[in-house]
CSV table of C-alpha atoms (C1' of nucleotides) in Angstrom, one decimal:
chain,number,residue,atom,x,y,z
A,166,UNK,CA,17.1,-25.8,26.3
A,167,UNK,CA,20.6,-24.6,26.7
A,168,UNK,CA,21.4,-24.9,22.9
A,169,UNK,CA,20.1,-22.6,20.5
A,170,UNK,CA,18.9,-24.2,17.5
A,171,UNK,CA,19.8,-22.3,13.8
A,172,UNK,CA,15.2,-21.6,14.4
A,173,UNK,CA,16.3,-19.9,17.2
A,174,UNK,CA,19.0,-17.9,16.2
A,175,UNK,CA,17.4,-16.9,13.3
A,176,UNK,CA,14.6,-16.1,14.5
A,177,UNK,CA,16.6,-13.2,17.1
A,178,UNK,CA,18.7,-11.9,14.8
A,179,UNK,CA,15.2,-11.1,12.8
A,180,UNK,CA,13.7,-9.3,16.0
A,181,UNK,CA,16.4,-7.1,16.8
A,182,UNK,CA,16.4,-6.3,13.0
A,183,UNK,CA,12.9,-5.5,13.3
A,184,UNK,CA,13.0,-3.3,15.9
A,185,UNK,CA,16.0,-1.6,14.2
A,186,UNK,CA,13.9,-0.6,11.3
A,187,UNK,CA,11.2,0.1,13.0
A,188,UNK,CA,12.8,2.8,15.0
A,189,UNK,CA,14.4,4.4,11.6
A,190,UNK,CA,12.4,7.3,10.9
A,191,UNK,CA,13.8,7.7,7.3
A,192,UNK,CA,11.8,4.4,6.4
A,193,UNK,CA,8.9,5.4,8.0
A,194,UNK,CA,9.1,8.3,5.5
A,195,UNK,CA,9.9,6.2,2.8
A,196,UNK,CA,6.7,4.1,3.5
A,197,UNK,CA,4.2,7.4,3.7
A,198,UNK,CA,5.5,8.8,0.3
A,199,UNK,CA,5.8,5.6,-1.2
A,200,UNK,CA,2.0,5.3,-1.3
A,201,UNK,CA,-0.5,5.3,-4.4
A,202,UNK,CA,-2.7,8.6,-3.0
A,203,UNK,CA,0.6,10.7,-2.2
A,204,UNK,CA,1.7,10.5,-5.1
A,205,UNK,CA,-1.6,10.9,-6.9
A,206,UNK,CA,-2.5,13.7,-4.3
A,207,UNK,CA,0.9,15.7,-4.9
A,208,UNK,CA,1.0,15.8,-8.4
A,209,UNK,CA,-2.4,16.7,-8.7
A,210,UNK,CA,-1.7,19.6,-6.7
A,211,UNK,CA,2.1,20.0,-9.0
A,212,UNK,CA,0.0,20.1,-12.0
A,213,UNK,CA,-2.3,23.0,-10.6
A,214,UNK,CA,0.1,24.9,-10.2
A,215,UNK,CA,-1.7,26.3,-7.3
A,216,UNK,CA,-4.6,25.9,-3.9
A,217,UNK,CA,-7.3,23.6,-5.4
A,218,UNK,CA,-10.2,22.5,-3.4
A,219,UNK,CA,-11.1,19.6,-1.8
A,220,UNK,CA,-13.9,18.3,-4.3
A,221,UNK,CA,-11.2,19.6,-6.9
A,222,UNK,CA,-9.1,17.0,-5.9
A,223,UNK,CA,-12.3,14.6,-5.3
A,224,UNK,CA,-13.1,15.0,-9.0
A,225,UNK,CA,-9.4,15.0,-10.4
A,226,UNK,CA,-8.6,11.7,-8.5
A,227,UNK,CA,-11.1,9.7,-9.5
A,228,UNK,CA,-11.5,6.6,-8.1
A,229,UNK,CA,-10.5,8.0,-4.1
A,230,UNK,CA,-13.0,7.6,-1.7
A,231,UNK,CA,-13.9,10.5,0.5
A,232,UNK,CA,-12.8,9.2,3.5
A,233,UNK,CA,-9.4,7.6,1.8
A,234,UNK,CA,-8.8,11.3,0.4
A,235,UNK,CA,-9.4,13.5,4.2
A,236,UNK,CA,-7.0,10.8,5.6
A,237,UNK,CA,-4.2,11.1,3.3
A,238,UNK,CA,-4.9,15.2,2.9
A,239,UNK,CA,-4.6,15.4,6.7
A,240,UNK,CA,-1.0,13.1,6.9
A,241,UNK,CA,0.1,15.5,4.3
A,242,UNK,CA,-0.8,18.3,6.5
A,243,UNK,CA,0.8,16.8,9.3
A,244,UNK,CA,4.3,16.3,7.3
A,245,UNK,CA,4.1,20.0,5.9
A,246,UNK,CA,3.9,18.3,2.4
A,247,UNK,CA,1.2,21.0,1.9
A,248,UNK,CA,-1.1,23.3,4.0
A,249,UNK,CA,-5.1,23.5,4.4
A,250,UNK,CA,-6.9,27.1,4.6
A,251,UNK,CA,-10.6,27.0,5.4
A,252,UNK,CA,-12.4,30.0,4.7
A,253,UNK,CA,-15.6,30.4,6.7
A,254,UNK,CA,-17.3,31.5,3.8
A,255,UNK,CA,-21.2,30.7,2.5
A,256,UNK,CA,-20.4,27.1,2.2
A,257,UNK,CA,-17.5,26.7,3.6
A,258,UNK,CA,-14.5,26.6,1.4
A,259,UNK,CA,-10.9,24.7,1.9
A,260,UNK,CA,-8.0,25.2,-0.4
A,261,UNK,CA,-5.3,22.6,-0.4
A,262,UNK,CA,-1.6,23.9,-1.6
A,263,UNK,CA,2.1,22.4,-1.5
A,264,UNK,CA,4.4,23.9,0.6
A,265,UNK,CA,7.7,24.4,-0.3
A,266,UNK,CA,8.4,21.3,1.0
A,267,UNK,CA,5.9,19.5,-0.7
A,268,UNK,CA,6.9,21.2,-4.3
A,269,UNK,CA,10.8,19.9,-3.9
A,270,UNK,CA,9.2,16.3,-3.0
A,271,UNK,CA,6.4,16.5,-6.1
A,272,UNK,CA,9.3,17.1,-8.7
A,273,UNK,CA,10.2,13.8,-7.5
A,274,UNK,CA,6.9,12.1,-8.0
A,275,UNK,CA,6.5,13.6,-10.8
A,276,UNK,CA,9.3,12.0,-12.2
A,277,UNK,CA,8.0,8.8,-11.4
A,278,UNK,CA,4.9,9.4,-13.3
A,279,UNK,CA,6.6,10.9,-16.8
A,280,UNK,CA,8.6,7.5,-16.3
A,281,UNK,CA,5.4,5.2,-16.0
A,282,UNK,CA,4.2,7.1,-19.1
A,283,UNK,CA,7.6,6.6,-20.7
A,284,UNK,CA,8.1,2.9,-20.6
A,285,UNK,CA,4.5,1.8,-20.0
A,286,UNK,CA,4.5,-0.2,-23.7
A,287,UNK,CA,7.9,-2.1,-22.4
A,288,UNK,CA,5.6,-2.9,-19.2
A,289,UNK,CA,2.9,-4.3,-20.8
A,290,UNK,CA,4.9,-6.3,-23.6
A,291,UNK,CA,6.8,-8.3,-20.7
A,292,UNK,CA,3.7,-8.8,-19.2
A,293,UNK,CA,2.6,-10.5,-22.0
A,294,UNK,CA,5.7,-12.6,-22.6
A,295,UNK,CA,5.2,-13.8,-18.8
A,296,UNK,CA,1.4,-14.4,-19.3
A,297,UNK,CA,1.9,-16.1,-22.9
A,298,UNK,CA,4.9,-18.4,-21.0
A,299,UNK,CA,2.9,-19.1,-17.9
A,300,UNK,CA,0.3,-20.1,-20.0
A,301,UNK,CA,2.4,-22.7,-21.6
A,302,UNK,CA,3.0,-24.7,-19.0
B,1365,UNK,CA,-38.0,10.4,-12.9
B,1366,UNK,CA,-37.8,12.6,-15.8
B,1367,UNK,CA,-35.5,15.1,-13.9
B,1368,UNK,CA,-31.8,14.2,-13.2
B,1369,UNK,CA,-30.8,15.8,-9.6
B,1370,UNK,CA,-27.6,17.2,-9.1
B,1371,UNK,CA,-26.7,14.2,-6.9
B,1372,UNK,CA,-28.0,11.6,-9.8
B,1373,UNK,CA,-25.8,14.0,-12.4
B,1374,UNK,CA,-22.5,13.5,-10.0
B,1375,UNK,CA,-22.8,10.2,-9.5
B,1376,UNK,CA,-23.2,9.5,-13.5
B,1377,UNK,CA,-19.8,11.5,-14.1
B,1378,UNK,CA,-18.1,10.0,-11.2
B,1379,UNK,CA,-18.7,6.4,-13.0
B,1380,UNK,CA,-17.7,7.8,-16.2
B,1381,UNK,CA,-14.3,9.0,-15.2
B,1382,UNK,CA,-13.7,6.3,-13.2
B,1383,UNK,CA,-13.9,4.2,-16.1
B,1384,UNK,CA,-11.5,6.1,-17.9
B,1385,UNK,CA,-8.9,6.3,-15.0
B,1386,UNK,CA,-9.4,2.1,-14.5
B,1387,UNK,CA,-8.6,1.6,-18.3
B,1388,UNK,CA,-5.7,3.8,-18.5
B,1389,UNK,CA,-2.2,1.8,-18.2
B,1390,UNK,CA,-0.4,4.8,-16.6
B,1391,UNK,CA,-2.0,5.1,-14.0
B,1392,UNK,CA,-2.2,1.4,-13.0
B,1393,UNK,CA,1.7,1.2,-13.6
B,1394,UNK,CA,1.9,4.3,-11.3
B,1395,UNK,CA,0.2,2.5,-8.7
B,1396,UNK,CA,2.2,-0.7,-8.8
B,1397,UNK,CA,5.0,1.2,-8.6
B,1398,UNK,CA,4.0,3.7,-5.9
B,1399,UNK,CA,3.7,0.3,-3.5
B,1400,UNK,CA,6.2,0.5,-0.3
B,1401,UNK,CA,7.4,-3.1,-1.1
B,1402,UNK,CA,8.6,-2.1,-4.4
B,1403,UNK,CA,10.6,0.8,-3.4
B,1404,UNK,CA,12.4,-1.7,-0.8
B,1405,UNK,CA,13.1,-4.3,-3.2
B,1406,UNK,CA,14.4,-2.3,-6.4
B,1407,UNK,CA,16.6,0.1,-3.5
B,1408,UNK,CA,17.7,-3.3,-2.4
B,1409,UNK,CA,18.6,-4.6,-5.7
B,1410,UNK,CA,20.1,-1.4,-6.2
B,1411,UNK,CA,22.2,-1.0,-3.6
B,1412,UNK,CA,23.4,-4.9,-4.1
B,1413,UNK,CA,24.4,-4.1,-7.5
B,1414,UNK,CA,24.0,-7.6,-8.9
B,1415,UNK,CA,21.8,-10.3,-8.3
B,1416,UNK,CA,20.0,-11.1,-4.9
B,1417,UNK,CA,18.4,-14.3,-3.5
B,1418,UNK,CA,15.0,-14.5,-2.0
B,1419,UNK,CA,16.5,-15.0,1.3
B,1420,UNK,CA,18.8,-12.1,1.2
B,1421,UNK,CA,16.1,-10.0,0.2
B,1422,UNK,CA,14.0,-11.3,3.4
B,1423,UNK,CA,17.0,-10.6,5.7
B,1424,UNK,CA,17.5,-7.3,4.1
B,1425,UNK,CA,14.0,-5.8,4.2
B,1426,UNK,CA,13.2,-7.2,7.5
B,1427,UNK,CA,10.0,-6.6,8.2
B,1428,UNK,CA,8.5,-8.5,4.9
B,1429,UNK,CA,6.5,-11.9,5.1
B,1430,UNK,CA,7.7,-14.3,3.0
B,1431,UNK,CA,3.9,-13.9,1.0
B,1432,UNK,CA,4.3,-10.3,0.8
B,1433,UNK,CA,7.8,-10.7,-0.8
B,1434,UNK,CA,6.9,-13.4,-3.0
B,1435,UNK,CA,3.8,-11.9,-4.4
B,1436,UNK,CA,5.8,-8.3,-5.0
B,1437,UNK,CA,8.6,-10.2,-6.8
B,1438,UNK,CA,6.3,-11.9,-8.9
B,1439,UNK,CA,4.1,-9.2,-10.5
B,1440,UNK,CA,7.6,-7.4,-10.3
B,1441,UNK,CA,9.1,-9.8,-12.7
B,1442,UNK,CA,5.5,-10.0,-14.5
B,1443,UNK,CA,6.1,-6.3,-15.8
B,1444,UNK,CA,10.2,-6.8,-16.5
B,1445,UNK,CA,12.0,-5.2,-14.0
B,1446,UNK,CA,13.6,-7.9,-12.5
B,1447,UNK,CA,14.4,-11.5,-13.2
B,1448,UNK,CA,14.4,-14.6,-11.5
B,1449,UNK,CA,17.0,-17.4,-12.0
B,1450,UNK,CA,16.5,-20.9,-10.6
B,1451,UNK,CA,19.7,-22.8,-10.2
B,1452,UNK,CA,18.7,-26.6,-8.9
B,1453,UNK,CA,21.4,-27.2,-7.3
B,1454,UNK,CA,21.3,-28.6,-4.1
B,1455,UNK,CA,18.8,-26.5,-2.0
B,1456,UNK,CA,17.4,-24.7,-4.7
B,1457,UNK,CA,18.5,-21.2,-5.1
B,1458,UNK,CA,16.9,-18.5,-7.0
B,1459,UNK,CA,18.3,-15.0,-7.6
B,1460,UNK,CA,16.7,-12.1,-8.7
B,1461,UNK,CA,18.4,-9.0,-10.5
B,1462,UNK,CA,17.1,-6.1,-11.7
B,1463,UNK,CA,16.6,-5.8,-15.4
B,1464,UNK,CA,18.2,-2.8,-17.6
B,1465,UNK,CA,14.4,-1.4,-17.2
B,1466,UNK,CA,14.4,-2.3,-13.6
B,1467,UNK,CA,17.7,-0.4,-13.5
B,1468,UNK,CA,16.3,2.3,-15.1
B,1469,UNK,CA,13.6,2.8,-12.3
B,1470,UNK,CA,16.0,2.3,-9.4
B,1471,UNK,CA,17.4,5.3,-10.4
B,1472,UNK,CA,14.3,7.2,-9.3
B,1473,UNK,CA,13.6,5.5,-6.4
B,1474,UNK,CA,16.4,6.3,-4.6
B,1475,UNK,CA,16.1,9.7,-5.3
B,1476,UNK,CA,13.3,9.6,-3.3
B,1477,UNK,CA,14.7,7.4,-0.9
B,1478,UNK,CA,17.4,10.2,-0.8
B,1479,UNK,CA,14.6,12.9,-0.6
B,1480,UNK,CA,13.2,11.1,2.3
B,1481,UNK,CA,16.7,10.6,3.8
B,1482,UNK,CA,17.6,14.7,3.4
B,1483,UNK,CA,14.0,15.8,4.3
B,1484,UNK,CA,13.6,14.1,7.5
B,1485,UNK,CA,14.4,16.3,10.0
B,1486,UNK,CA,12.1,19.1,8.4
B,1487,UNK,CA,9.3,16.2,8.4
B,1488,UNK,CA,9.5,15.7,12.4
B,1489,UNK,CA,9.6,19.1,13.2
B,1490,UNK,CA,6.6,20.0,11.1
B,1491,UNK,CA,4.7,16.8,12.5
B,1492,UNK,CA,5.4,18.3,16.4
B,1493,UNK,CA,3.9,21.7,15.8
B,1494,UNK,CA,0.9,19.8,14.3
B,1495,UNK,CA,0.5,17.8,17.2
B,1496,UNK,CA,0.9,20.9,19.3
B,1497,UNK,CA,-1.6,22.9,17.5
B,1498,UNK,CA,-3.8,19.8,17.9
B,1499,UNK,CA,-3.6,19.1,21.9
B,1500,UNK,CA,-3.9,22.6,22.1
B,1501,UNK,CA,-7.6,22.4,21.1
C,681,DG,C1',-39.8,24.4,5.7
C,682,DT,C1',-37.5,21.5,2.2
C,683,DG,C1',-33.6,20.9,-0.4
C,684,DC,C1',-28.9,22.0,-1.7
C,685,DC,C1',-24.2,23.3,-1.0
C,686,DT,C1',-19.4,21.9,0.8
C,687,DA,C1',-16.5,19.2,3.4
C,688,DC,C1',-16.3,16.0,5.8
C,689,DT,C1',-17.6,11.7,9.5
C,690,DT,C1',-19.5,7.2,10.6
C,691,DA,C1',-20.9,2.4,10.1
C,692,DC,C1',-20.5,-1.6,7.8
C,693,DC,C1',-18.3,-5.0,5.1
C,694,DA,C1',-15.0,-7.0,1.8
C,695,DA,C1',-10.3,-7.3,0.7
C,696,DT,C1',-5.5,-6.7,1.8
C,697,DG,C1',-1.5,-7.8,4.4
C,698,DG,C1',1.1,-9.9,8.5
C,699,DA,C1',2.3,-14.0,11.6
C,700,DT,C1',3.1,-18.5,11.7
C,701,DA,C1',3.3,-23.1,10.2
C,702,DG,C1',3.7,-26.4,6.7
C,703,DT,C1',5.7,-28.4,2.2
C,704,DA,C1',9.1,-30.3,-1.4
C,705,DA,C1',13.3,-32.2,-2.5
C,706,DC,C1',17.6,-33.4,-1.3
C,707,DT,C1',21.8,-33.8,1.7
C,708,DC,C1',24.2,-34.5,5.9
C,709,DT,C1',24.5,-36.4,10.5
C,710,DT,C1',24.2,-40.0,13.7
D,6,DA,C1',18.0,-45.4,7.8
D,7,DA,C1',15.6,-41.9,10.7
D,8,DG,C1',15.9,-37.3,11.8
D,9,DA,C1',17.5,-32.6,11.3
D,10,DG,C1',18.7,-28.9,8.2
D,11,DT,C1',18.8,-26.3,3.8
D,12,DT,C1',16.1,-22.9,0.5
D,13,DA,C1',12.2,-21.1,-1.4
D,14,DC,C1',8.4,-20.9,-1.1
D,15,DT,C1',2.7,-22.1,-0.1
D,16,DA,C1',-1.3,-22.1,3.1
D,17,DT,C1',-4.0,-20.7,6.8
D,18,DC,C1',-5.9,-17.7,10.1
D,19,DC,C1',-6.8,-13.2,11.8
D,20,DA,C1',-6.1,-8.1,12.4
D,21,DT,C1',-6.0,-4.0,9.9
D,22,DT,C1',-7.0,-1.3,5.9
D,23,DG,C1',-9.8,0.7,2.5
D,24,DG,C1',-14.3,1.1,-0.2
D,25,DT,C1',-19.3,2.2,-0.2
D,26,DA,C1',-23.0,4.5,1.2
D,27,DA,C1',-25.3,7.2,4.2
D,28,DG,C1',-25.4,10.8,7.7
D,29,DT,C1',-24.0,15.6,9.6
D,30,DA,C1',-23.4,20.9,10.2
D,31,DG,C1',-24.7,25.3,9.1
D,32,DG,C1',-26.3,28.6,6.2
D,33,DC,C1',-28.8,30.2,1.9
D,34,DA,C1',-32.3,29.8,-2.1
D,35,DC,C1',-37.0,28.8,-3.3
DNA sequence: GTGCCTACTTACCAATGGATAGTAACTCTT
DNA sequence: AAGAGTTACTATCCATTGGTAAGTAGGCAC
């Protein structure tokens, strides 16, 4: 009981590191923007070039469930990544736009993308090389 | 029967373009690389600037099961942005580096990791008057 | 009234991801 | 020679997440 085994001690040093990161709020950030609707969401909204609407962004993002897309629209909210206007109109209406914020973060992103479109053919041929080696085995 | 309702003639498009997004390579690669895991690892890689071992990598990103970190550097090296190199010595000791490609990516992820690092403050302070607004109901 | 519109919310269920323990293969200690 | 320790994983169980489909509100058209 009185020694610590190498289990032990490595098994503390990992909780206090955990807690460490935990507490970083820059990670935290990293984690939210780091996610497949953000990005999909913001540059929607980039390549608008303006509000769009909620079934807009419904139809544009295919593939997003209804509830998937109000969740990650209302985080975004919350962040000031972009802002939500209802107008109490005959059925109602909500517009969706990037704040200022959220246009400095989507040249980012957008980035990203044009370089998933850029090197998507070296992607897929190491793919194959790995699948054609694994294969072999 | 004979009649398609708007609800029947939303549902059809919806299937449709969610066919197309599924079979386009862009936006799968976007996806992979949009993941959270991925942003730690290639940042780590980065910031390492030569190769890292598997445990190095766990100590580094705490927070990661050894699954999670596994299965990301897999489909990681799957798609050529990093590789793995087993030496047998003896434990066994496999390092992974990023690949020029790999490289080529890190680049924009820590501008965003930069991004999330410069935008913080502005992110906190628009999260509290959310939360203010909200209670405030 | 019945149905339709938008923008959601809710309920249910399958899949993803996290915590923890175990494995292989070999070496070093006792 | 038995047991502990090393690295780099697998395997198992279980909580959380995310998808699907259906329901809701509130007003207008037919």
């Amino acid at each position: 009981m009185a020694t610590t085994t190498a289990a032990q001690r490595r098994q503390q040093a990992r909780i206090e590191y955990d807690a460490f990161i935990k507490s970083c709020p820059t990670n935290q950030l990293l984690d939210r923007i780091s996610d497949k609707w953000v990005s999909l969401i913001v540059s929607a909204l980039a390549d608008a070039g303006g509000p769009m609407r909620y079934s807009d962004l419904g139809r544009k993002i295919a593939g997003v469930s209804p509830k998937m897309l109000t969740q990650t629209l209302r985080s975004l909210e919350r962040d000031g990544i972009l802002s939500r206007t209802v107008t109490p109109s005959v059925p109602v209406r909500v517009d969706y736009e990037l704040t200022p914020l959220g246009t400095n973060l989507s040249c980012l992103l957008t980035a990203v993308k044009d370089w998933a479109e850029h090197h998507i053919e070296e992607v897929v041929e190491a793919r194959e090389r790995y699948d054609a080696s694994s294969e072999a085995s």
